Tab-separated table of C-alpha atoms in Angstrom:
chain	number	residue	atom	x	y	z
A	21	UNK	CA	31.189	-223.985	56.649
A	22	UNK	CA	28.186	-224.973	54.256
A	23	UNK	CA	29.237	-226.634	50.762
A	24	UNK	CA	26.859	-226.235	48.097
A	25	UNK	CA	27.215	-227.894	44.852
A	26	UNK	CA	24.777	-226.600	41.677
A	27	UNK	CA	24.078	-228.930	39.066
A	28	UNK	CA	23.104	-227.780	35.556
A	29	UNK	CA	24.963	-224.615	35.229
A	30	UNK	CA	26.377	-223.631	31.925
A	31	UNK	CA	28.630	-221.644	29.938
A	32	UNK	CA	27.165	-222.561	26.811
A	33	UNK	CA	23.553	-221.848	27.433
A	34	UNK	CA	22.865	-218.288	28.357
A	35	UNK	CA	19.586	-219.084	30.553
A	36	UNK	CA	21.873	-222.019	32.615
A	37	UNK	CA	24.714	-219.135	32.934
A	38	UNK	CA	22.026	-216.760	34.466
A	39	UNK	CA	20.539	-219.500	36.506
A	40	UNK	CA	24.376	-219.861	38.239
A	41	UNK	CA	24.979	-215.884	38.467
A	42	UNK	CA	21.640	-215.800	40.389
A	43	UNK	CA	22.765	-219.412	42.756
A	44	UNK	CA	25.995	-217.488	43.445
A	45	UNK	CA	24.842	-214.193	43.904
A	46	UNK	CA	22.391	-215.543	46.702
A	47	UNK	CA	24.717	-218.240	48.007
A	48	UNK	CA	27.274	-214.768	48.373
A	49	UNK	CA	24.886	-212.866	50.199
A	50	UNK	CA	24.128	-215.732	53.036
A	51	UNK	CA	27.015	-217.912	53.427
A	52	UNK	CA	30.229	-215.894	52.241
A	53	UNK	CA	32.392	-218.356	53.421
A	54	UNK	CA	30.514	-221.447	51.858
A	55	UNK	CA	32.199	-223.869	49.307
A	56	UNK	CA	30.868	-223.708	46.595
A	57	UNK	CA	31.153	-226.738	43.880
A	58	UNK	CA	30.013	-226.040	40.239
A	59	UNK	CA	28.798	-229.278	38.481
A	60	UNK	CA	29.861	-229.177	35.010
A	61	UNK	CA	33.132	-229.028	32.738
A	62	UNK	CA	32.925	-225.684	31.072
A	63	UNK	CA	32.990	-223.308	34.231
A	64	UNK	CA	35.259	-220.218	34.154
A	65	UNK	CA	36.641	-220.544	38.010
A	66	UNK	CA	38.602	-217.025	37.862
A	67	UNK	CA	36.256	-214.749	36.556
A	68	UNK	CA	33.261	-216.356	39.099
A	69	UNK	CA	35.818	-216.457	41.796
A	70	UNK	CA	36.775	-212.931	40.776
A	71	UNK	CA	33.030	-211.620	40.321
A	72	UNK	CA	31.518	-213.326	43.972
A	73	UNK	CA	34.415	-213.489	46.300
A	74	UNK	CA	33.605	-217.381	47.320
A	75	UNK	CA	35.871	-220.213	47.746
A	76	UNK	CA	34.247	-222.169	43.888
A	77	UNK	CA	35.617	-225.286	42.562
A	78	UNK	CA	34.751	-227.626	39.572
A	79	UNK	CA	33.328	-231.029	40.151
A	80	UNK	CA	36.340	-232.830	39.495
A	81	UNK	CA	35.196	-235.645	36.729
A	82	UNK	CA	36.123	-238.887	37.141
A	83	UNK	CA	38.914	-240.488	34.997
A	84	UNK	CA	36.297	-242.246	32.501
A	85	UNK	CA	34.817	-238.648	32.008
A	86	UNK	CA	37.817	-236.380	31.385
A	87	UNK	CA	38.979	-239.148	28.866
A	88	UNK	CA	35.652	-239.561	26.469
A	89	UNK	CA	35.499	-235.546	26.874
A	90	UNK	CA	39.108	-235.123	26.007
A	91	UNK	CA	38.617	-237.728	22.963
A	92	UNK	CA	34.789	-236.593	22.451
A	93	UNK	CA	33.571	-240.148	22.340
A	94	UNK	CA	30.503	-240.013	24.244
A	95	UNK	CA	28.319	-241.497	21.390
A	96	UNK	CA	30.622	-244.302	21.168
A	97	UNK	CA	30.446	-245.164	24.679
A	98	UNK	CA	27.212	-244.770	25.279
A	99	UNK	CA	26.046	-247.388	22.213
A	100	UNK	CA	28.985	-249.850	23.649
A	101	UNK	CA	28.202	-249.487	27.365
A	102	UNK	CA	24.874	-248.119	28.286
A	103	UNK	CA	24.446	-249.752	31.067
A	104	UNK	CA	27.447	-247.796	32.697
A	105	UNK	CA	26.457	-244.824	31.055
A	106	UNK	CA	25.852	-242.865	34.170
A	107	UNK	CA	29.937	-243.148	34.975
A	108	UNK	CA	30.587	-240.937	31.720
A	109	UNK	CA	27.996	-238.633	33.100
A	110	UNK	CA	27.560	-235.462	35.707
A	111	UNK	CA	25.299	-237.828	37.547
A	112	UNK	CA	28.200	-239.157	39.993
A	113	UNK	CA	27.361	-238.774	43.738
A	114	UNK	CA	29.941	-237.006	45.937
A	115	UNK	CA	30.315	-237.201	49.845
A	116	UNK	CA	30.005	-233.933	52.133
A	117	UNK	CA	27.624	-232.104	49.795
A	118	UNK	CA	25.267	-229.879	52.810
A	119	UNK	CA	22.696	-228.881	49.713
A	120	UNK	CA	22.956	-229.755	45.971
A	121	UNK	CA	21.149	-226.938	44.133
A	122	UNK	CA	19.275	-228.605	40.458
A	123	UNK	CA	19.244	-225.321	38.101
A	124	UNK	CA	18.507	-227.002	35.239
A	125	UNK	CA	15.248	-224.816	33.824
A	126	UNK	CA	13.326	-227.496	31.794
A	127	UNK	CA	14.630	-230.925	32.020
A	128	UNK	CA	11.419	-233.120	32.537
A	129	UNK	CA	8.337	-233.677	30.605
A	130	UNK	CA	7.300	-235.589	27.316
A	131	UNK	CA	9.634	-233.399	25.211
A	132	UNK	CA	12.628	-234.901	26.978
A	133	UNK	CA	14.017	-238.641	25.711
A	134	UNK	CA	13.201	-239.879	29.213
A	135	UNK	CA	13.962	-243.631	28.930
A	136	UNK	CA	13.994	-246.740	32.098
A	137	UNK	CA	17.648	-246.820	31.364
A	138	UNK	CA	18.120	-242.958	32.046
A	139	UNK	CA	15.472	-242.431	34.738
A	140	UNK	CA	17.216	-244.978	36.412
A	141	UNK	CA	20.607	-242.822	36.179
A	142	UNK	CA	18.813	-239.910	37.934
A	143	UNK	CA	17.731	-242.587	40.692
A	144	UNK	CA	20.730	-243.831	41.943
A	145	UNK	CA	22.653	-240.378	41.626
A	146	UNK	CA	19.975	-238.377	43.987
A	147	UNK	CA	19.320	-241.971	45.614
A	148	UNK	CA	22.968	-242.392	47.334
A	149	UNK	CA	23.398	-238.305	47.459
A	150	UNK	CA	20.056	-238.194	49.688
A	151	UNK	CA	21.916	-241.492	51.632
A	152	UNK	CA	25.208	-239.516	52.143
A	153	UNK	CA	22.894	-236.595	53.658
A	154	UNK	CA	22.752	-234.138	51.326
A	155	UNK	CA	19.703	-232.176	50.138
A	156	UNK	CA	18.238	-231.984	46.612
A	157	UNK	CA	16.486	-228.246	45.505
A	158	UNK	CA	15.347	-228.432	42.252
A	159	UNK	CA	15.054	-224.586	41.657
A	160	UNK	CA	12.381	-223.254	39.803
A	161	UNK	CA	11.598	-224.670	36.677
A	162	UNK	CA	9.257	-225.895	33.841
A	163	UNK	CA	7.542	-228.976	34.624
A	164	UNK	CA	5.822	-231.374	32.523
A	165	UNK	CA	3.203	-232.589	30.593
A	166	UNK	CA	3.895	-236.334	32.021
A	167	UNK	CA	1.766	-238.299	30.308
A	168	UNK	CA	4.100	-241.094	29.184
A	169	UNK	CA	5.238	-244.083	31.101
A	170	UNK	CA	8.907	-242.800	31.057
A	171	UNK	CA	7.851	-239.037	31.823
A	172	UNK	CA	6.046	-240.105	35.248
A	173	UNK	CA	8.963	-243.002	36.584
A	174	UNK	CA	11.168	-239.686	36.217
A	175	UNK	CA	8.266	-237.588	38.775
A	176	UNK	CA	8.881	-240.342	41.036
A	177	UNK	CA	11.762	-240.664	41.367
A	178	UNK	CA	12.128	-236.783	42.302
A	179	UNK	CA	9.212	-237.358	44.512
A	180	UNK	CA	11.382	-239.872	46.142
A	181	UNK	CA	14.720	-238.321	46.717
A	182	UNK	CA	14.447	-234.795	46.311
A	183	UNK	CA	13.759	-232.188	49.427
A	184	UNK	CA	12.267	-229.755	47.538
A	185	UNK	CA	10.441	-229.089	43.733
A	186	UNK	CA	10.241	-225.689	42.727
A	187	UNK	CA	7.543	-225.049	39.892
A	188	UNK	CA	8.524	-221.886	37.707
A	189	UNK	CA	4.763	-221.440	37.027
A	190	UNK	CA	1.033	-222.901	38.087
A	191	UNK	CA	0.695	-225.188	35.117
A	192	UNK	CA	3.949	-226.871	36.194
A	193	UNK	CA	3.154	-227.225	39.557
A	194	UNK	CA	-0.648	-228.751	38.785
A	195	UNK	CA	1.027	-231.097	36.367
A	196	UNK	CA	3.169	-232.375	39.385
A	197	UNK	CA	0.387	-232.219	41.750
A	198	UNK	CA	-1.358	-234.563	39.410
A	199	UNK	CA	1.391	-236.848	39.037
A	200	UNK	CA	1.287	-237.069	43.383
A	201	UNK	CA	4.265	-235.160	44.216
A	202	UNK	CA	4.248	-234.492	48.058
A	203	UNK	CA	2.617	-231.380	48.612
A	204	UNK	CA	5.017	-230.496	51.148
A	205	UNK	CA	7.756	-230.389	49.086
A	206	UNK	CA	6.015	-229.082	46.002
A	207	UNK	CA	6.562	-225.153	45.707
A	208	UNK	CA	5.786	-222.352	43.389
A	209	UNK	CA	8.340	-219.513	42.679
A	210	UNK	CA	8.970	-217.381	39.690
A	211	UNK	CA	12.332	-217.315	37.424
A	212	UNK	CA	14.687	-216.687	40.028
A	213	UNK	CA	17.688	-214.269	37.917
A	214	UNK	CA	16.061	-210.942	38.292
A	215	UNK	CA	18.804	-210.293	40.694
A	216	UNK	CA	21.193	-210.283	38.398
A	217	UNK	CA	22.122	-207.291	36.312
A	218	UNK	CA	23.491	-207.115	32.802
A	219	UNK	CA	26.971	-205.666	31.955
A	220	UNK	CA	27.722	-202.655	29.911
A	221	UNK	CA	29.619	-203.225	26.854
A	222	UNK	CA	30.231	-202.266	22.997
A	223	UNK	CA	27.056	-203.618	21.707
A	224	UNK	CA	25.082	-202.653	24.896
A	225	UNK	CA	25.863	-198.811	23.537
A	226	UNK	CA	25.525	-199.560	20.149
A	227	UNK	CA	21.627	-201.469	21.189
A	228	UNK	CA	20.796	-198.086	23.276
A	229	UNK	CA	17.262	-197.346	22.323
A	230	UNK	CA	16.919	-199.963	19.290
A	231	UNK	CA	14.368	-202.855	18.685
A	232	UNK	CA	15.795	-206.540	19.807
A	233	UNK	CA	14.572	-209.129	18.199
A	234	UNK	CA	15.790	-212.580	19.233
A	235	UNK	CA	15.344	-216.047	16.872
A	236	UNK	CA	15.150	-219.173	18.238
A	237	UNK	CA	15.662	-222.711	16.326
A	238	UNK	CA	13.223	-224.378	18.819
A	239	UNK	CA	10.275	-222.595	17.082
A	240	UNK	CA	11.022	-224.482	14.290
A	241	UNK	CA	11.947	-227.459	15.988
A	242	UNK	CA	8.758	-227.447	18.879
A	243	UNK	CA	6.171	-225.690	17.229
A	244	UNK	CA	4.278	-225.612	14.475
A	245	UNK	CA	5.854	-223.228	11.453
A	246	UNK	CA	8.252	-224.208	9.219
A	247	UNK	CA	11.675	-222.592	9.010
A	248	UNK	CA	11.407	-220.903	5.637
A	249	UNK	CA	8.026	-219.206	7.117
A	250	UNK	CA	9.759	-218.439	10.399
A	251	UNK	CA	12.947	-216.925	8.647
A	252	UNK	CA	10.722	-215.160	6.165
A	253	UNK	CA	7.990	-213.923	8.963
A	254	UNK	CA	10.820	-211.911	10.738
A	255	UNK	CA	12.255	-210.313	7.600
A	256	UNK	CA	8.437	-208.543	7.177
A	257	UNK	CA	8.872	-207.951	11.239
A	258	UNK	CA	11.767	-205.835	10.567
A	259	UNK	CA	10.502	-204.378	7.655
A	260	UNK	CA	7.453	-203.184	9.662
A	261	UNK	CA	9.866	-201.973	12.523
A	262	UNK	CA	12.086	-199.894	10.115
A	263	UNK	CA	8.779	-198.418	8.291
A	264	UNK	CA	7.904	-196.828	12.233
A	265	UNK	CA	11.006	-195.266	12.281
A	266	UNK	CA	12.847	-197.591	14.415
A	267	UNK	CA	16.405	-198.988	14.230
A	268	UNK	CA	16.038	-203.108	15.081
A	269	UNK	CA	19.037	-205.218	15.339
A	270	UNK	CA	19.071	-209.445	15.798
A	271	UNK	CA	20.643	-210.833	18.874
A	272	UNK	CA	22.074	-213.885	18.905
A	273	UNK	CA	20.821	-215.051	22.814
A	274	UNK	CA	22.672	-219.031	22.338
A	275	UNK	CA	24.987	-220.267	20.141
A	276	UNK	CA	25.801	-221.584	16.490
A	277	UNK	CA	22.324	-222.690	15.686
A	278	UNK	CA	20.927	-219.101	16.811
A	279	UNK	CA	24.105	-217.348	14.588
A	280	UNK	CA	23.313	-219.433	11.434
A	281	UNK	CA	19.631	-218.165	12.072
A	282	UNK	CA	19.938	-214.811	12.288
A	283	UNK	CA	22.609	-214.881	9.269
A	284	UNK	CA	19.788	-216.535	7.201
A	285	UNK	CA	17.591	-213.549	8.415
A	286	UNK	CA	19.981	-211.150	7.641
A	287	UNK	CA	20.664	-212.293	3.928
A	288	UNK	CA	17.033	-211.819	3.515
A	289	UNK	CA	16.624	-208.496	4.650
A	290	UNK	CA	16.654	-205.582	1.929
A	291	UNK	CA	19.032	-203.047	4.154
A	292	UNK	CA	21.857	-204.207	6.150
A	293	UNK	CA	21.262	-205.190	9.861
A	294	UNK	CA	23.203	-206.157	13.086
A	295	UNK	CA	23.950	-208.603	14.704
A	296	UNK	CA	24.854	-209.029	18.411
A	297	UNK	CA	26.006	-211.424	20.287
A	298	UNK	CA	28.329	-212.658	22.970
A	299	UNK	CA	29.332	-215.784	24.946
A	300	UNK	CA	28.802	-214.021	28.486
A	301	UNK	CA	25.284	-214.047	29.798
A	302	UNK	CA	25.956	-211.087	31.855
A	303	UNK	CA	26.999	-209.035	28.102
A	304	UNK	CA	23.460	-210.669	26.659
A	305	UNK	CA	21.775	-208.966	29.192
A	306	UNK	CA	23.042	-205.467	29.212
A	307	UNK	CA	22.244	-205.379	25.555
A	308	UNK	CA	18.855	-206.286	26.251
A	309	UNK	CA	18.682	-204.151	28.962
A	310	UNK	CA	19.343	-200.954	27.154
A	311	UNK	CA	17.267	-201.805	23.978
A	312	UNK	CA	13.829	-200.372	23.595
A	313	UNK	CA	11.907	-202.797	22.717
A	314	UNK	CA	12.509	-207.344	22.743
A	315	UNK	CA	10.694	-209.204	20.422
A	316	UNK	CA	11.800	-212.622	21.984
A	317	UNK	CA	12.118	-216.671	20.830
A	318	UNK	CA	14.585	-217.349	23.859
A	319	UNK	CA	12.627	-217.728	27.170
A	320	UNK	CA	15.582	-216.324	29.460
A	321	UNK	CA	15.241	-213.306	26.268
A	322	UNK	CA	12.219	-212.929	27.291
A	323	UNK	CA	13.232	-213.136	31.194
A	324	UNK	CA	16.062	-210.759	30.911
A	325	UNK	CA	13.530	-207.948	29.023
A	326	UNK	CA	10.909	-208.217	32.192
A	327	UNK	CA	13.336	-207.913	34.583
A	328	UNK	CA	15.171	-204.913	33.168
A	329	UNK	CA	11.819	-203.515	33.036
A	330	UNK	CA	11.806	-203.106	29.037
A	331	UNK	CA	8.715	-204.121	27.134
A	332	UNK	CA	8.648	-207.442	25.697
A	333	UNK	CA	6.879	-209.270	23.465
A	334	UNK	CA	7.334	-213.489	22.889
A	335	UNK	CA	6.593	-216.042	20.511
A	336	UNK	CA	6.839	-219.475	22.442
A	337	UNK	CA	6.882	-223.003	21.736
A	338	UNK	CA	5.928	-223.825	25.461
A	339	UNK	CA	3.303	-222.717	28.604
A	340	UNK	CA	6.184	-221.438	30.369
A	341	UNK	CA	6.832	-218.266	27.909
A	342	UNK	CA	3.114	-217.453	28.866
A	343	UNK	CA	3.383	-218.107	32.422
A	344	UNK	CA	6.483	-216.171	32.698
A	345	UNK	CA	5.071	-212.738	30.633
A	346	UNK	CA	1.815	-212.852	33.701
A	347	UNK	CA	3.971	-212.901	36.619
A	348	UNK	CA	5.014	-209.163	34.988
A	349	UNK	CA	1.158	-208.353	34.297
A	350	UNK	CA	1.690	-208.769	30.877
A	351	UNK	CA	-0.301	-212.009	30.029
A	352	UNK	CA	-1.067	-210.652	26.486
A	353	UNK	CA	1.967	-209.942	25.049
A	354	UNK	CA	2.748	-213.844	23.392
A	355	UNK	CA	2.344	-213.324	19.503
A	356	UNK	CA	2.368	-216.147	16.736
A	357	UNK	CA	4.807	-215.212	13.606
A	358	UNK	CA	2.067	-217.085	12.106
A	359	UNK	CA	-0.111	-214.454	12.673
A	360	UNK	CA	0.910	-211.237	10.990
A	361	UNK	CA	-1.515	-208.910	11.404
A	362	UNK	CA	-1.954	-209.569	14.971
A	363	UNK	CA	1.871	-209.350	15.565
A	364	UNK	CA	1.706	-205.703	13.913
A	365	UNK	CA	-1.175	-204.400	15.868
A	366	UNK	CA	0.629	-205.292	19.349
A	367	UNK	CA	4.078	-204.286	17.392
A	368	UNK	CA	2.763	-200.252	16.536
A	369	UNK	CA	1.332	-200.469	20.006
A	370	UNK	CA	4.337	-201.103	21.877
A	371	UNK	CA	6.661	-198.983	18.996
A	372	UNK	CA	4.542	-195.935	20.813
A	373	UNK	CA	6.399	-193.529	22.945
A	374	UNK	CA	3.699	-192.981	25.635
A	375	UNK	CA	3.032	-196.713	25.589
A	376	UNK	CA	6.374	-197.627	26.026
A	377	UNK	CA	7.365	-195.586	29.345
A	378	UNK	CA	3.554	-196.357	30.668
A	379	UNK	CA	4.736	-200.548	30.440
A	380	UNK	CA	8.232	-199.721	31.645
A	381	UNK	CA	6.634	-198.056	34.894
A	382	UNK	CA	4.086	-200.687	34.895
A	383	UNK	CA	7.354	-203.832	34.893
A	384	UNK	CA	9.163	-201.713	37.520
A	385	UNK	CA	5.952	-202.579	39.796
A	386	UNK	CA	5.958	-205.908	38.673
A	387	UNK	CA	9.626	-206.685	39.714
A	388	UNK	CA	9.244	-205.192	42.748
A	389	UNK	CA	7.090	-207.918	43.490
A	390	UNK	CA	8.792	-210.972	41.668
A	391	UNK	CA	11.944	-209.872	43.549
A	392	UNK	CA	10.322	-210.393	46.650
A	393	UNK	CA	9.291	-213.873	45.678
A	394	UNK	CA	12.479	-214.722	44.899
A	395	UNK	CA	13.782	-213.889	48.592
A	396	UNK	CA	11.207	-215.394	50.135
A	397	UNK	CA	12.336	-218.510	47.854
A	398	UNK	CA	15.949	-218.227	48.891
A	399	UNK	CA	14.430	-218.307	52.571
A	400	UNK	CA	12.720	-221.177	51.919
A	401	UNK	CA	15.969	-222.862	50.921
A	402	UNK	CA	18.303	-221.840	53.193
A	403	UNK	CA	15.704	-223.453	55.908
A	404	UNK	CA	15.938	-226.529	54.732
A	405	UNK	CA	19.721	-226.887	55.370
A	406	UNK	CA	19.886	-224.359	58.498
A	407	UNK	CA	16.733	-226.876	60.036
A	408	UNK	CA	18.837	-229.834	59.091
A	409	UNK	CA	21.998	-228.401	60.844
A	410	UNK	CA	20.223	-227.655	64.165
A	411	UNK	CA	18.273	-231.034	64.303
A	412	UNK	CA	21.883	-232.877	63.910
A	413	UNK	CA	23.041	-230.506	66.701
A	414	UNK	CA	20.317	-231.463	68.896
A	415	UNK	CA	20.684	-235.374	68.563
């Protein structure tokens, strides 16, 4: 019986929740009787249990954890002991682990507080799990830029330690060339969660062939408009939306930061508007999926529209927004909120009725195709612990 342990999954983060759907979905499909140990301390055991039929646990934390979670004293902790840091953390090695599965989606790069002190938590966590004979898959992500000292320790260390690094897109995987990741163990796949569907639900019939548009604080916080322009720039979005005839709604695709958002949006608006949103990932994406057009901040928005083969258009504060729309053929569909005009002309475009099956036909081709990289992918992994079974058998 294989034991798999994914690190990086999360209820609070819709893109991390769709990340562990797709892990267990695939994880169901080839080893039904694995183990299956979720990493984190927010994981809903029953309703995964429930959903996939596998034996799943929770990483059981430590004493030192569950007592600085319990009393939410991280902070505190952390300033008094940060040495010992990594003890409070997920980063705890465990014994009997066949393949620990990294989902975390963008983790490493300049825009990250990479520091000695934390690289060197990574190190000794994939360090002894590599020692106690497990293997690291960093599934694909966003990679990069790594051009501070801090940012390329951290490539080294997963150079070092890791069995596999899957790039999300080619800009990741040239920035990790670059840095002189292995080339063996450097691979290229696309977001891996088009294999998981969305849910019906309330909203999802109340969305049913409405404009979704989806804010996102990290425009304000990664790229270059303020938040008063942002707010302001999707109020005349809307406006432009309604004046074609269509219904729009807001989706809330995170949390609190993305509600107090769209509530600022929706004070500004001159007629009343929705707003959807719900803690499940699986509920976020059946009200995308039924919505007829996404105008997207959220990358895993932007995800979830592709792969339920409705047309999308994305205003990013990173390469991998871009990357993502051309594995769909749709390379030209990033607009800039900065740019109104230009954000109209693709809007009334896309707002057609002709254009809008043509591109839905056009993304059902596409999948095809990025679903088939995906299982290819999963091959890839299942390999690497399969391989390591039969060369222990042979010794």
């Amino acid at each position: 019986m294989k034991t798999i342990q994914i690190d990086g999954g999360s209820s609070t983060n819709k893109g991390a929740q769709l990340m562990l759907h797709a892990c267990l979905h695939a994880i169901a499909e080839k080893y039904p009787s694995a183990k299956v140990i979720v990493n984190n301390d927010n994981t809903d055991l029953v309703y995964l249990r429930n959903l996939y039929k596998l034996k799943i646990y929770k990483r059981q934390s430590n004493f030192y954890r569950r007592f600085i979670t319990k009393f939410r004293i991280h902070a505190i902790c952390n300033k008094i002991l940060p040495n010992l840091a990594w003890i409070f953390s997920l980063k705890v090695p465990a014994k009997g682990v066949d393949l620990l599965l990294n989902i975390g989606g963008f983790q490493f790069g300049d825009q990250w507080k990479h520091n000695h002190r934390t690289n060197k938590f990574w190190e000794r966590y994939l360090k002894k799990m590599q020692q106690y004979g497990t293997k690291t898959v960093f599934l694909p992500q966003a990679f990069g830029p790594f051009e501070k000292e801090s940012s390329k320790e951290i490539v080294s260390i997963l150079d070092r330690y890791s069995s596999v690094l899957v790039a999300r897109d080619s800009i990741s995987q040239e920035m990790l060339s670059k840095q002189g990741v292995s080339h063996a163990k450097l691979l290229m796949y696309p977001d891996f969660t088009s294999s998981v569907s969305g849910v019906e639900s309330k909203y999802s019939k109340l969305s049913q062939g409405k404009v979704c548009v989806i804010p996102n604080m990290k425009m304000v916080l990664q790229s270059n408009i303020s938040e008063e322009e942002y707010i302001n720039n999707i109020v005349e979005v809307i406006s432009f939306i309604r004046s074609k005839g269509k219904d729009v709604f807001l989706l809330n695709h995170e949390g609190e930061g993305d509600q107090v958002l769209c509530e600022q949006i929706r004070k500004k608006c001159q007629n009343p508007i929705d707003i959807f949103g719900s803690n499940d990932a699986l509920v976020t994406k059946g009200i995308i999926s039924t919505s007829y057009l996404v105008i997207s901040s959220r990358f895993h928005g932007v995800a979830n529209a592709l792969n339920s083969c409705v047309p999308c258009l994305a205003s990013s504060w990173s390469h991998k927004y871009q990357k993502l729309l051309e594995d769909y053929g749709m390379r030209d569909n990033v607009v800039d909120y900065k740019n109104l005009p230009d954000l109209f002309e693709k809007l009334n475009n896309y707002l057609d009725e002709n254009t809008n099956v043509m591109v839905r036909k056009e993304l059902e081709d596409a999948l095809s195709k990025v679903r088939v990289a995906c299982s290819d992918m999963w091959n890839e992994v299942w390999a690497i612990i399969d391989n390591s079974n039969n060369n222990s058998n042979t010794l």
